[in-house]
Short mmCIF file of C-alpha atoms in Angstrom, two decimals:
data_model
loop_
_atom_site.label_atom_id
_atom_site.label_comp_id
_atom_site.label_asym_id
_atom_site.label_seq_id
_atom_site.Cartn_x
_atom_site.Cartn_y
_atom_site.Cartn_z
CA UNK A 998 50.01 18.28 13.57
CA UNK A 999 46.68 19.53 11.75
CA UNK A 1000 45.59 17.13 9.22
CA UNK A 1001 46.29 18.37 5.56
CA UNK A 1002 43.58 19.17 3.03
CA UNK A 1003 44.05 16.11 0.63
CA UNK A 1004 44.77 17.17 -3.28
CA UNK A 1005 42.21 16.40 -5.66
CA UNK A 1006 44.12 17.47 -8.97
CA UNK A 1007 47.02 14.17 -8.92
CA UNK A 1008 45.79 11.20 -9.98
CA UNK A 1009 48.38 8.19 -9.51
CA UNK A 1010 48.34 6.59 -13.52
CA UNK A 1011 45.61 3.72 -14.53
CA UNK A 1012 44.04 4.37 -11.03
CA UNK A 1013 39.97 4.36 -11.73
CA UNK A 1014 38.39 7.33 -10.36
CA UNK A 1015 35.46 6.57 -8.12
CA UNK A 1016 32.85 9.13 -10.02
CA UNK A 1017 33.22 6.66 -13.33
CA UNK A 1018 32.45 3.00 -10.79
CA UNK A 1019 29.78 4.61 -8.71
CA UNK A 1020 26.20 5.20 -9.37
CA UNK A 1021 26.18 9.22 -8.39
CA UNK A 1022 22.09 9.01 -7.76
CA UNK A 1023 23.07 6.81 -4.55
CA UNK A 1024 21.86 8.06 -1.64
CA UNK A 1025 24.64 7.69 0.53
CA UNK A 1026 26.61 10.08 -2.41
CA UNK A 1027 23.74 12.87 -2.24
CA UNK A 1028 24.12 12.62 1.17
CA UNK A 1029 27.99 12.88 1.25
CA UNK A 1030 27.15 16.64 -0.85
CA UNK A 1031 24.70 17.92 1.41
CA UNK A 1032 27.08 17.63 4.48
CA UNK A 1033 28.98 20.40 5.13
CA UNK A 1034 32.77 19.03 5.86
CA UNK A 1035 34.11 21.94 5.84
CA UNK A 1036 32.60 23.17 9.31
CA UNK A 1037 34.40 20.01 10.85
CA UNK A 1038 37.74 21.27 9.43
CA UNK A 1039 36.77 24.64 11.08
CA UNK A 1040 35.70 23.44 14.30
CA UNK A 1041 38.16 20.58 15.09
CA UNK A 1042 41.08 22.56 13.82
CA UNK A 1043 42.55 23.52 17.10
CA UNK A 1044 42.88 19.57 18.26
CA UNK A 1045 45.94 19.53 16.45
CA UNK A 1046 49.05 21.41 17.24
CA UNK A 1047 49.63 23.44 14.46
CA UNK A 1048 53.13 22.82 12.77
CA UNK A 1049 54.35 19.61 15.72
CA UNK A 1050 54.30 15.85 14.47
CA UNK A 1051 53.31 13.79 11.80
CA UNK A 1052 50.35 15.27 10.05
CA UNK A 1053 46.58 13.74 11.35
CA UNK A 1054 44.45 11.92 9.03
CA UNK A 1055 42.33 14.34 7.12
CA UNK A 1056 38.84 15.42 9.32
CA UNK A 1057 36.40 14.14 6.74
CA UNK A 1058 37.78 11.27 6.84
CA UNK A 1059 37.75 10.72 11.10
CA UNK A 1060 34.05 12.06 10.76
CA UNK A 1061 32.96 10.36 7.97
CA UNK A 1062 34.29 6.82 9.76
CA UNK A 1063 31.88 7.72 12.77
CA UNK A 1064 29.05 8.32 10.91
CA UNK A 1065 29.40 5.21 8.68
CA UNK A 1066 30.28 3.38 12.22
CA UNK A 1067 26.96 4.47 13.75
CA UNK A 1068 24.93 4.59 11.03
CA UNK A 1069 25.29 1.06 9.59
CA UNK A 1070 26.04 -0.50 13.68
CA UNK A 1071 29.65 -1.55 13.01
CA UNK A 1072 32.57 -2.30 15.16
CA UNK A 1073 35.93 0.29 14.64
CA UNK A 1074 37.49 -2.53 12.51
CA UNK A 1075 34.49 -3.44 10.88
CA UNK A 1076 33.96 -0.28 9.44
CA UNK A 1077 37.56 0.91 8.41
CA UNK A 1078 37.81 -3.33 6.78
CA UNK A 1079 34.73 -2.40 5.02
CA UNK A 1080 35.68 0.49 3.89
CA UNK A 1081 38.68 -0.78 1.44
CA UNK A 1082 35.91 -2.92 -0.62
CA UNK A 1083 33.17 -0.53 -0.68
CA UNK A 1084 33.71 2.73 -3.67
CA UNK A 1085 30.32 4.58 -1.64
CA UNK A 1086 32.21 4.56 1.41
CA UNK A 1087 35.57 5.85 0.04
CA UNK A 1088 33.35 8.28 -1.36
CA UNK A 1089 31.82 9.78 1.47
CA UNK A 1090 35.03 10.21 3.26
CA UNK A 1091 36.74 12.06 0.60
CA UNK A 1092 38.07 10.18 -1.57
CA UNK A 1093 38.63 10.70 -5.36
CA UNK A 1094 40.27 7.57 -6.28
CA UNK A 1095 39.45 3.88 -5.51
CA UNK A 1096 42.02 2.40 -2.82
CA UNK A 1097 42.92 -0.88 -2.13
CA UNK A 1098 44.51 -0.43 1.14
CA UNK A 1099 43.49 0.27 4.91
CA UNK A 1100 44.03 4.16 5.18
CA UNK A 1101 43.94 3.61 8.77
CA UNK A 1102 44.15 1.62 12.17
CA UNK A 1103 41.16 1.28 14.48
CA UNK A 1104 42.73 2.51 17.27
CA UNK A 1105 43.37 5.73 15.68
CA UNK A 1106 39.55 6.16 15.77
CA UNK A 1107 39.30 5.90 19.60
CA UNK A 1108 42.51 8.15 19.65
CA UNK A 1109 40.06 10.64 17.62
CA UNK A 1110 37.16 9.86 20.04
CA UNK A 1111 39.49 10.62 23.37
CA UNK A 1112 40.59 14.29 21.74
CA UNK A 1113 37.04 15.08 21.49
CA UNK A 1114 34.50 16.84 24.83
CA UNK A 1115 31.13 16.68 25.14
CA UNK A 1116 30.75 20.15 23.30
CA UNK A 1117 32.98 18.86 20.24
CA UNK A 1118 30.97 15.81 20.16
CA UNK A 1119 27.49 17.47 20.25
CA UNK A 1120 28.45 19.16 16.47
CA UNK A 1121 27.97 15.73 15.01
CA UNK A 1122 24.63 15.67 16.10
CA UNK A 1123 23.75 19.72 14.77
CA UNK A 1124 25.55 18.89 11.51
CA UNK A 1125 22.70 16.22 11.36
CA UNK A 1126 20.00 18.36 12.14
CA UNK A 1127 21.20 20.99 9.35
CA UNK A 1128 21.56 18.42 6.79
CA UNK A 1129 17.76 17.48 7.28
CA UNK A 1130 16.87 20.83 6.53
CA UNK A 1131 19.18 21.08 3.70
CA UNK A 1132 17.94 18.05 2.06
CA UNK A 1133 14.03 18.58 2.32
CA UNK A 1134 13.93 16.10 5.28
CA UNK A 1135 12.56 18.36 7.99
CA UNK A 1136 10.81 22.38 7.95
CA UNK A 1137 10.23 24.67 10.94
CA UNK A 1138 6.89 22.85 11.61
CA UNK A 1139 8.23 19.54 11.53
CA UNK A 1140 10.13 21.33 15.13
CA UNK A 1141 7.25 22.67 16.65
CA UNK A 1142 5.92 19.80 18.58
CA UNK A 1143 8.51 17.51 20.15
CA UNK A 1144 8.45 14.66 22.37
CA UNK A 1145 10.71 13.53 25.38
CA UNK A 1146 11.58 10.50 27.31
CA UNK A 1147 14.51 8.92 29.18
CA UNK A 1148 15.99 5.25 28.51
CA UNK A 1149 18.91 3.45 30.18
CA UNK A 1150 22.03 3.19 28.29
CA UNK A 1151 23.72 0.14 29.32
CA UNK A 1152 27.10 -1.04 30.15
CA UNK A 1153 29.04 -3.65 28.45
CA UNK A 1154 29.58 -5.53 32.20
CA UNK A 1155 28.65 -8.30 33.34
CA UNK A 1156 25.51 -9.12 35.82
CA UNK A 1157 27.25 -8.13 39.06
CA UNK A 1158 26.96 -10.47 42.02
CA UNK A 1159 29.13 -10.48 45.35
CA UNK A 1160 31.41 -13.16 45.13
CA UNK A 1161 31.97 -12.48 41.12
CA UNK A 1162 32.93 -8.98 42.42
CA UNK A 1163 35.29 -10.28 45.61
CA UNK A 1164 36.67 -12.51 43.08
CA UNK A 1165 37.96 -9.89 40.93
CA UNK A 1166 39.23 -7.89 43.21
CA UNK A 1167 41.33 -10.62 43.96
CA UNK A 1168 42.01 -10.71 40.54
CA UNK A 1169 43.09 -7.22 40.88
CA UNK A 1170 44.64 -7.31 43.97
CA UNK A 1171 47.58 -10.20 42.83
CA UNK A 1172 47.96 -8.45 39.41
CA UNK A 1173 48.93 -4.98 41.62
CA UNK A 1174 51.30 -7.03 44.07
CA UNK A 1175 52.87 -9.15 40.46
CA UNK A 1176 53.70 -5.55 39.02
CA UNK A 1177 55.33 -3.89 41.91
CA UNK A 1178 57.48 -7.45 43.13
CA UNK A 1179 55.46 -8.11 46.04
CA UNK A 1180 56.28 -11.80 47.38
CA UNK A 1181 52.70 -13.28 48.64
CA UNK A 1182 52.36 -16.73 51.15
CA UNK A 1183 49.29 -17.23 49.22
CA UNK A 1184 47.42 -15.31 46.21
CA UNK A 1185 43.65 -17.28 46.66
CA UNK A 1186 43.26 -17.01 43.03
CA UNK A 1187 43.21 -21.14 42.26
CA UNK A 1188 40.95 -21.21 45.29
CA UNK A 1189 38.82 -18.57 44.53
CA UNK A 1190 38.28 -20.01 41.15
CA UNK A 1191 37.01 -23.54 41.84
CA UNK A 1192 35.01 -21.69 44.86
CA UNK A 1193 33.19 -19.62 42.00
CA UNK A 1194 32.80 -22.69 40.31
CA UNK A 1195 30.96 -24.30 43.36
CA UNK A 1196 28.58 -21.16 44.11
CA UNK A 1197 27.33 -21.42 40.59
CA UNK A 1198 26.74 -25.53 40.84
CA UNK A 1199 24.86 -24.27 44.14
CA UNK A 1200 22.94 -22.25 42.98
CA UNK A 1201 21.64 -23.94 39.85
CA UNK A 1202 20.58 -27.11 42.22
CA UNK A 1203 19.11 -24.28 44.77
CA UNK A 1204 21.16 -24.65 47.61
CA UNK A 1205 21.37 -21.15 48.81
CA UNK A 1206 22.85 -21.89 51.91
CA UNK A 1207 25.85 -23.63 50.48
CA UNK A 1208 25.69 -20.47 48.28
CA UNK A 1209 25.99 -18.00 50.88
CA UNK A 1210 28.70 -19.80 52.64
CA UNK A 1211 30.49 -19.75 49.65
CA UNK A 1212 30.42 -16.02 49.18
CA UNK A 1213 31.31 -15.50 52.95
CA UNK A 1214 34.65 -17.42 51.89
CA UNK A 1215 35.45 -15.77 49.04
CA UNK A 1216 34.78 -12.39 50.89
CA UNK A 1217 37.21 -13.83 53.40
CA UNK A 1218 39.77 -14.64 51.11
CA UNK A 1219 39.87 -10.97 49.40
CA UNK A 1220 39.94 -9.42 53.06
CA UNK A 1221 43.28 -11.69 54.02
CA UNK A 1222 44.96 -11.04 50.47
CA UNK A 1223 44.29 -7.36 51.04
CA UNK A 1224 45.33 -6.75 54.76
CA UNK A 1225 48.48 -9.50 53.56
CA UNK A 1226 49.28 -6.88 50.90
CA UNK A 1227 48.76 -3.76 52.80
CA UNK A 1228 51.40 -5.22 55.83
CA UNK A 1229 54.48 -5.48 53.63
CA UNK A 1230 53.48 -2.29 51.25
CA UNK A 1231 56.18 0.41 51.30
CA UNK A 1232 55.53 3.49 52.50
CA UNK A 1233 55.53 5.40 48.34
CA UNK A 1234 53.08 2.73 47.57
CA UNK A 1235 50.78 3.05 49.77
CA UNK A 1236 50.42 6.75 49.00
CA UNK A 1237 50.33 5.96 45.05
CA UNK A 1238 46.92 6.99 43.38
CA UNK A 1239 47.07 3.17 42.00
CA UNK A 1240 46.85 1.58 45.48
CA UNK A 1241 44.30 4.38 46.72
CA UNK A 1242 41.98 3.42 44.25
CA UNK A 1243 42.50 0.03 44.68
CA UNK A 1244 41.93 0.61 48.66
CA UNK A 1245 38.90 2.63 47.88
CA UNK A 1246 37.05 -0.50 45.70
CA UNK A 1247 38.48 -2.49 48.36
CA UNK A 1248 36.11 -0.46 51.17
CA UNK A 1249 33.27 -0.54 48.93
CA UNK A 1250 33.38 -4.28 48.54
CA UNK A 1251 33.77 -5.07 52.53
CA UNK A 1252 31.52 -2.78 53.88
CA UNK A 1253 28.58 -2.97 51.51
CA UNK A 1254 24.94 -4.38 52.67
CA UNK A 1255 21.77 -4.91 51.27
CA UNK A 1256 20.24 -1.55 51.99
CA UNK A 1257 23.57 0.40 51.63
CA UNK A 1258 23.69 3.27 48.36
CA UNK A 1259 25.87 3.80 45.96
CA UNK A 1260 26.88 0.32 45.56
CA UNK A 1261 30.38 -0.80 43.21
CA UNK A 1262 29.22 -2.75 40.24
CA UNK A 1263 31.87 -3.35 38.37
CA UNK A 1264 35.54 -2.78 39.20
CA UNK A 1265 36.74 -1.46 35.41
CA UNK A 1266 33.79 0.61 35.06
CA UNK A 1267 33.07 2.05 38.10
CA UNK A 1268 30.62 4.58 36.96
CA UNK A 1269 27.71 2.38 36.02
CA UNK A 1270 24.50 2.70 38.32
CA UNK A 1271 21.43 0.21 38.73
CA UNK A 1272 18.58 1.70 37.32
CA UNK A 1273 14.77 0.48 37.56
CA UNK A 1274 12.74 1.77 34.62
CA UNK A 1275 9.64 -1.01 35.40
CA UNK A 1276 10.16 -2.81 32.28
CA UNK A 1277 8.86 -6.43 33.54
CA UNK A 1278 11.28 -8.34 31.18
CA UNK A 1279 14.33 -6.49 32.74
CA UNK A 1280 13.68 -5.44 36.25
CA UNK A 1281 17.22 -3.78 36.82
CA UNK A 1282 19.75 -2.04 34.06
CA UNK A 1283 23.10 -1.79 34.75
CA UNK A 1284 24.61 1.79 33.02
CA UNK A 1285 23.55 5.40 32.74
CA UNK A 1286 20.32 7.36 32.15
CA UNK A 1287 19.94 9.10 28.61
CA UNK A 1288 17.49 11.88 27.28
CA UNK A 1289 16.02 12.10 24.65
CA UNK A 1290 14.05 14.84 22.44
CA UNK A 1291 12.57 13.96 19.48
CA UNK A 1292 10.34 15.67 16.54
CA UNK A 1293 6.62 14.17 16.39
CA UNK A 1294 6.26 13.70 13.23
CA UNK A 1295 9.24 12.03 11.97
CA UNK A 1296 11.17 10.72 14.45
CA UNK A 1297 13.86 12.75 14.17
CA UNK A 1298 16.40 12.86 17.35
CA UNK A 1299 16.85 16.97 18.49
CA UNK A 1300 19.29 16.37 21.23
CA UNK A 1301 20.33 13.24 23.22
CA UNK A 1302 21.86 13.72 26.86
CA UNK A 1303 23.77 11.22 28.99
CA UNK A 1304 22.89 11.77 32.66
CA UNK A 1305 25.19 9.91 35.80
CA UNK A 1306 23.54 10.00 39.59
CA UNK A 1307 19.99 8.45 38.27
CA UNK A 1308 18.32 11.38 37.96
CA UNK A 1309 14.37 11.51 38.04
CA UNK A 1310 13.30 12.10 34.41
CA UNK A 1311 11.65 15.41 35.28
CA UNK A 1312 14.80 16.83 36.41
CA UNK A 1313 16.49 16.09 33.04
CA UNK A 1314 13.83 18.06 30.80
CA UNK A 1315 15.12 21.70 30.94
CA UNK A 1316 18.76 20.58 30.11
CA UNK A 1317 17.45 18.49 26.93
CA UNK A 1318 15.14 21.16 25.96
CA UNK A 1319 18.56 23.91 26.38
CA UNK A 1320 20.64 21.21 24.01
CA UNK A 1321 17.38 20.88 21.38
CA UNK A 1322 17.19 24.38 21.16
CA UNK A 1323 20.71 25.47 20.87
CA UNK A 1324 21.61 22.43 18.41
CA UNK A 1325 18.15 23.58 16.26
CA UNK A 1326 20.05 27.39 16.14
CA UNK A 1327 18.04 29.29 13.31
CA UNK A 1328 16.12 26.04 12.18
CA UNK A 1329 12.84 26.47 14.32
CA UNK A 1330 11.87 26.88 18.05
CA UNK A 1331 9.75 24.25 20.07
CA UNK A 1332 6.59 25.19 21.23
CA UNK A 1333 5.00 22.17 22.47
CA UNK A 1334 6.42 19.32 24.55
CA UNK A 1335 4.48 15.69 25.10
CA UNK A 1336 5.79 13.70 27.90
CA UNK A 1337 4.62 10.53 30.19
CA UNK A 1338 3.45 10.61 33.76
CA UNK A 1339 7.20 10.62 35.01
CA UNK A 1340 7.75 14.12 34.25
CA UNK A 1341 5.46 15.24 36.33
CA UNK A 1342 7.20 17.39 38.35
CA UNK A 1343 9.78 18.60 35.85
CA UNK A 1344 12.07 21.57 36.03
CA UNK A 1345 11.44 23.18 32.72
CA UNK A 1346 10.69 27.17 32.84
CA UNK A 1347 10.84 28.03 29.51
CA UNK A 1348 8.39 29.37 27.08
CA UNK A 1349 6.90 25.55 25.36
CA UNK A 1350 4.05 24.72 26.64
CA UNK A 1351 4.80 21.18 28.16
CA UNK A 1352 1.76 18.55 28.95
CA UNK A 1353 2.20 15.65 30.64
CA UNK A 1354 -0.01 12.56 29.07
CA UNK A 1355 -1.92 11.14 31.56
CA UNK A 1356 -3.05 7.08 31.39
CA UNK A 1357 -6.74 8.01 30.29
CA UNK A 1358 -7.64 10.67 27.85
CA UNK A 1359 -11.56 10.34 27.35
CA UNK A 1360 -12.07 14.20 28.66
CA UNK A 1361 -10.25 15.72 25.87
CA UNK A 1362 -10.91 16.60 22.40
CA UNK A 1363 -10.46 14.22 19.62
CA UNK A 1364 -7.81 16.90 18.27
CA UNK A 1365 -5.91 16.60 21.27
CA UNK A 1366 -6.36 13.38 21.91
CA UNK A 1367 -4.98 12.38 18.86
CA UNK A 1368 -1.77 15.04 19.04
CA UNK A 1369 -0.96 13.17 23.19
CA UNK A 1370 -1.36 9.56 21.38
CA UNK A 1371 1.82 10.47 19.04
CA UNK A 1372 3.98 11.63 22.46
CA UNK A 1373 4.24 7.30 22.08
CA UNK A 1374 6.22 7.40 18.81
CA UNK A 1375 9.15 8.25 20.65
CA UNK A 1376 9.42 4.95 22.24
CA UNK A 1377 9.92 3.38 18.72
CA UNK A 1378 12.76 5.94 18.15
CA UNK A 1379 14.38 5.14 21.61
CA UNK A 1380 14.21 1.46 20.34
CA UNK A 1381 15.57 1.95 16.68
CA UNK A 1382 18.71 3.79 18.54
CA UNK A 1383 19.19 1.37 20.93
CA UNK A 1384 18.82 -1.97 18.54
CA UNK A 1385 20.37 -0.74 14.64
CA UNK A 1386 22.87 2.45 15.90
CA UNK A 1387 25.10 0.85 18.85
CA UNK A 1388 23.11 1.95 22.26
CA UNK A 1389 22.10 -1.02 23.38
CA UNK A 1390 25.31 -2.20 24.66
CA UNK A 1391 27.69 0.54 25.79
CA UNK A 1392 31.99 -0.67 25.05
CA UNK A 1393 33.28 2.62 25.26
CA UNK A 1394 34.96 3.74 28.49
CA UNK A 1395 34.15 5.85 31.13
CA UNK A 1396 31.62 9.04 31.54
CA UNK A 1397 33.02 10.33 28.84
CA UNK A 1398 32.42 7.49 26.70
CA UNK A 1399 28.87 7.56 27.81
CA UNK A 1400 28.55 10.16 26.70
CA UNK A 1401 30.25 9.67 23.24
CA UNK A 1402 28.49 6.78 22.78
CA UNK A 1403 25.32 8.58 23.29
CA UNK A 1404 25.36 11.49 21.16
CA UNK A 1405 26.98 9.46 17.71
CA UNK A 1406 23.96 7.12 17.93
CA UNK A 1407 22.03 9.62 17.63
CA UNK A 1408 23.55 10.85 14.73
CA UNK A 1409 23.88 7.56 13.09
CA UNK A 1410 19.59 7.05 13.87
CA UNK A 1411 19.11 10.74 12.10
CA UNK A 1412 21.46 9.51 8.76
CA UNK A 1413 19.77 6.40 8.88
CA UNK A 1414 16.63 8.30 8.05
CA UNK A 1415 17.87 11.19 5.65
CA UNK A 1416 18.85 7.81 3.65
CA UNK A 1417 16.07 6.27 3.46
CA UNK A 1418 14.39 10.03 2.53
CA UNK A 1419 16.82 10.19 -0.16
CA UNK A 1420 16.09 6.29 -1.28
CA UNK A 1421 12.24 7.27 -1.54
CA UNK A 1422 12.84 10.05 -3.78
CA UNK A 1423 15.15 8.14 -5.42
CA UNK A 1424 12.78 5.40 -6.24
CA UNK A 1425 9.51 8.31 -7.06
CA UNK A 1426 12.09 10.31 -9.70
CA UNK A 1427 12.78 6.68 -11.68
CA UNK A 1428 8.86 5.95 -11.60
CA UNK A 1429 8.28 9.44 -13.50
CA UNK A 1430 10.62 8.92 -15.54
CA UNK A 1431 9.34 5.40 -16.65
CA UNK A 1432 5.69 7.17 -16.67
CA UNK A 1433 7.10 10.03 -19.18
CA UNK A 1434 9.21 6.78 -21.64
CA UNK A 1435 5.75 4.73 -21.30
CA UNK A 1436 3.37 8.14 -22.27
CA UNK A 1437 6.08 9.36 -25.18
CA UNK A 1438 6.31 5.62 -26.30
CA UNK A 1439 1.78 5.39 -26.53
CA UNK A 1440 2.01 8.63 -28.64
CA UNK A 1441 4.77 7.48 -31.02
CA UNK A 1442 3.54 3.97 -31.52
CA UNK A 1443 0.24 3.24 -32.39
CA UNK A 1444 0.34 0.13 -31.46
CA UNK A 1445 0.34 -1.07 -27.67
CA UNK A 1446 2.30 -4.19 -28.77
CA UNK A 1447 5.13 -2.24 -29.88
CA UNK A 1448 4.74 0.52 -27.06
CA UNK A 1449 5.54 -2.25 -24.47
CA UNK A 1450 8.74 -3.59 -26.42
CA UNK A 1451 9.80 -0.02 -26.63
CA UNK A 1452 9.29 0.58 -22.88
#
């Protein structure tokens, strides 16, 4: 059922409101007016049937929990546990009067997450963008010049290697056969354990050939629980989609070789890819490529893109450039793109003029060397994402949590800095104001002695 609109007018006796506890200057309250909550109520309206079940928990509140999530880099239960003992928070997600209880469950947040698509998800990311401009943040020439890059959102798995792999599908395997009664001779799972523990003790004293016969066992020991499995299977089970996926990792795992594509690296997320970016700290990442477009000037994200297959980076351009320019609407248009050496062959047709920044710029003018020097800054908003708003390590599930995971970090990095815009100003209008006490204070008192008392 759709959420209902929550009534401002009752007021539960000897409750304090929040507007006489809370400093209303704070930027996270100015920010909380400039949003436009409303559009959220419009928009994500039609989740809900419209008269069936208990009614949902009211939309500012979902969206406002997403934002604070991202924004601040806080688990689902850190963020609704903080939000009973901090007033600013109730605040920005609606409510009127301070509460001393949970309003929620975590899980209802990843409930909220599943309901949303790609296209649902993207509007937290424009209602950014239109808050900037509502707040004095960003103009239409802040948009003109933009800069894009690619970065490697990874998974929350861990480093795959063979035998950890053959071991889990063993794992796997006698968890299917425990579920549907299956009687096994032998499971391998104590085996396979203490043979896991050997490979490592191998490998840590460098015996890598007592290594590789140890993976050849384990891989052994999957293939005989499998084919063991498989004999005394009935006939509706082995059609099942559980045992057909099952049967499909299972291929994947046997008949993989060095040199063979599309590789399984983990068995619960089977989506993630290896990707090489050249970093020399981190030669392989183990998740999904993301794009990015970003303002120049101020860092500000204009559409973030999750891409699966590892596409090249030049490939990924026009469909970042289509998001930045359909989430910027009425806002501005982009005229000018900056981008590294590995988009040089990139796909984009529109009207922005796009130059690639080559490794040495002594030809040009110091103008334009100075405007393909800033196509760097968007490294250092890559890196803010990834390290204060949650994209560094990926926990939500599947593409479509890629994706999710993507686009709200991006939103959280574009609050972060309407905040800290706010906080300036903040801090400027209380320095003027001290200015006019300390002037009106010199004319009414002679003396400076006094004057400073006064102030």
């Amino acid at each position: 059922m759709r959420p209902k609109k929550q009534d401002s007018t009752t007021q539960e006796l000897l409750e304090p409101l929040l507007v006489n506890i809370i400093d209303m200057k704070h930027p996270l309250i100015q920010l909380a007016d400039k949003i436009d909550w409303e559009y959220f109520e419009k928009e994500f309206g039609s989740l809900y049937h419209r008269n069936d079940g208990r009614p949902g928990i009211p939309m500012r509140m979902m969206v406002g929990f997403h934002y604070l999530k991202y924004t601040y880099n806080l688990s689902d239960e850190d963020v609704v546990h903080g939000w009973k003992e901090n007033p600013y928070w109730q605040y920005f997600t609606g409510e009127k009067v301070f509460q001393t209880k949970v309003p929620i469950n975590p899980t209802s947040m990843t409930r909220f997450r599943n309901r949303l698509k790609e296209e649902d998800l993207l509007k937290f990311l424009e209602e950014t963008i239109n808050t900037a401009f509502r707040s004095g943040y960003l103009n239409k020439n802040d948009v003109k010049k933009v800069a894009a890059d690619t970065t490697v959102q990874e998974k929350n798995i861990t480093f795959p290697t063979d035998i950890k792999l053959f071991y889990t599908m063993i794992k796997y395997l006698v968890k299917f056969s425990k579920k549907h009664e299956i009687r096994l001779k032998e499971t391998h799972e104590y085996s396979g354990k203490k043979l896991l523990m050997k490979y490592s003790g191998y490998v840590h004293a460098k015996q890598y050939k007592r290594a590789g016969k140890a993976v050849k066992k384990m891989k052994t020991k999957m293939g005989k629980l499998y084919r063991s499995i498989e004999r005394v299977l009935p006939e509706e089970l082995r059609n099942s989609d559980e045992f057909q996926q099952l049967k499909l990792f299972y291929e994947s795992l046997w008949n993989r070789s060095k040199k063979s594509k599309n590789k399984l690296y983990s068995l619960h997320s089977p989506e993630v890819e290896c990707i090489s970016k050249g970093k020399s700290h981190k030669r392989y990442e183990f998740g999904n490529k993301v794009g990015f477009v970003g303002t120049l000037k101020k860092n500000f994200i204009l559409s973030c893109k999750s891409f699966h297959g590892n596409p090249y980076d030049g490939h990924t351009l026009e469909e970042n450039l289509c998001e930045a320019k359909t989430l910027l609407g009425s806002n501005g248009t982009i005229d000018t793109i900056l981008v590294d050496l590995g988009y040089r062959k990139h796909n984009y047709r529109g009207d922005a003029k796009v130059h690639v920044v080559p490794r040495s710029m002594k030809k040009f003018k110091v103008n334009f060397k100075r405007l393909l020097k800033r196509r760097s800054c968007v490294e250092a908003m890559i890196g803010h994402t990834k390290r204060d708003n949650r994209m560094d390590r990926n926990y939500l599930k599947g593409k479509e949590g890629d994706k999710a995971n993507a686009i709200l970090a991006a939103s959280g990095h574009n609050l972060r800095l309407i905040l800290a815009f706010l906080l300036f100003f903040l801090k400027k209008f209380m320095d003027n104001i001290a200015k006019k006490l300390a002037n009106f204070a010199n004319e009414v008192f002679l003396d400076k002695k006094y004057a400073k008392i006064y102030v």
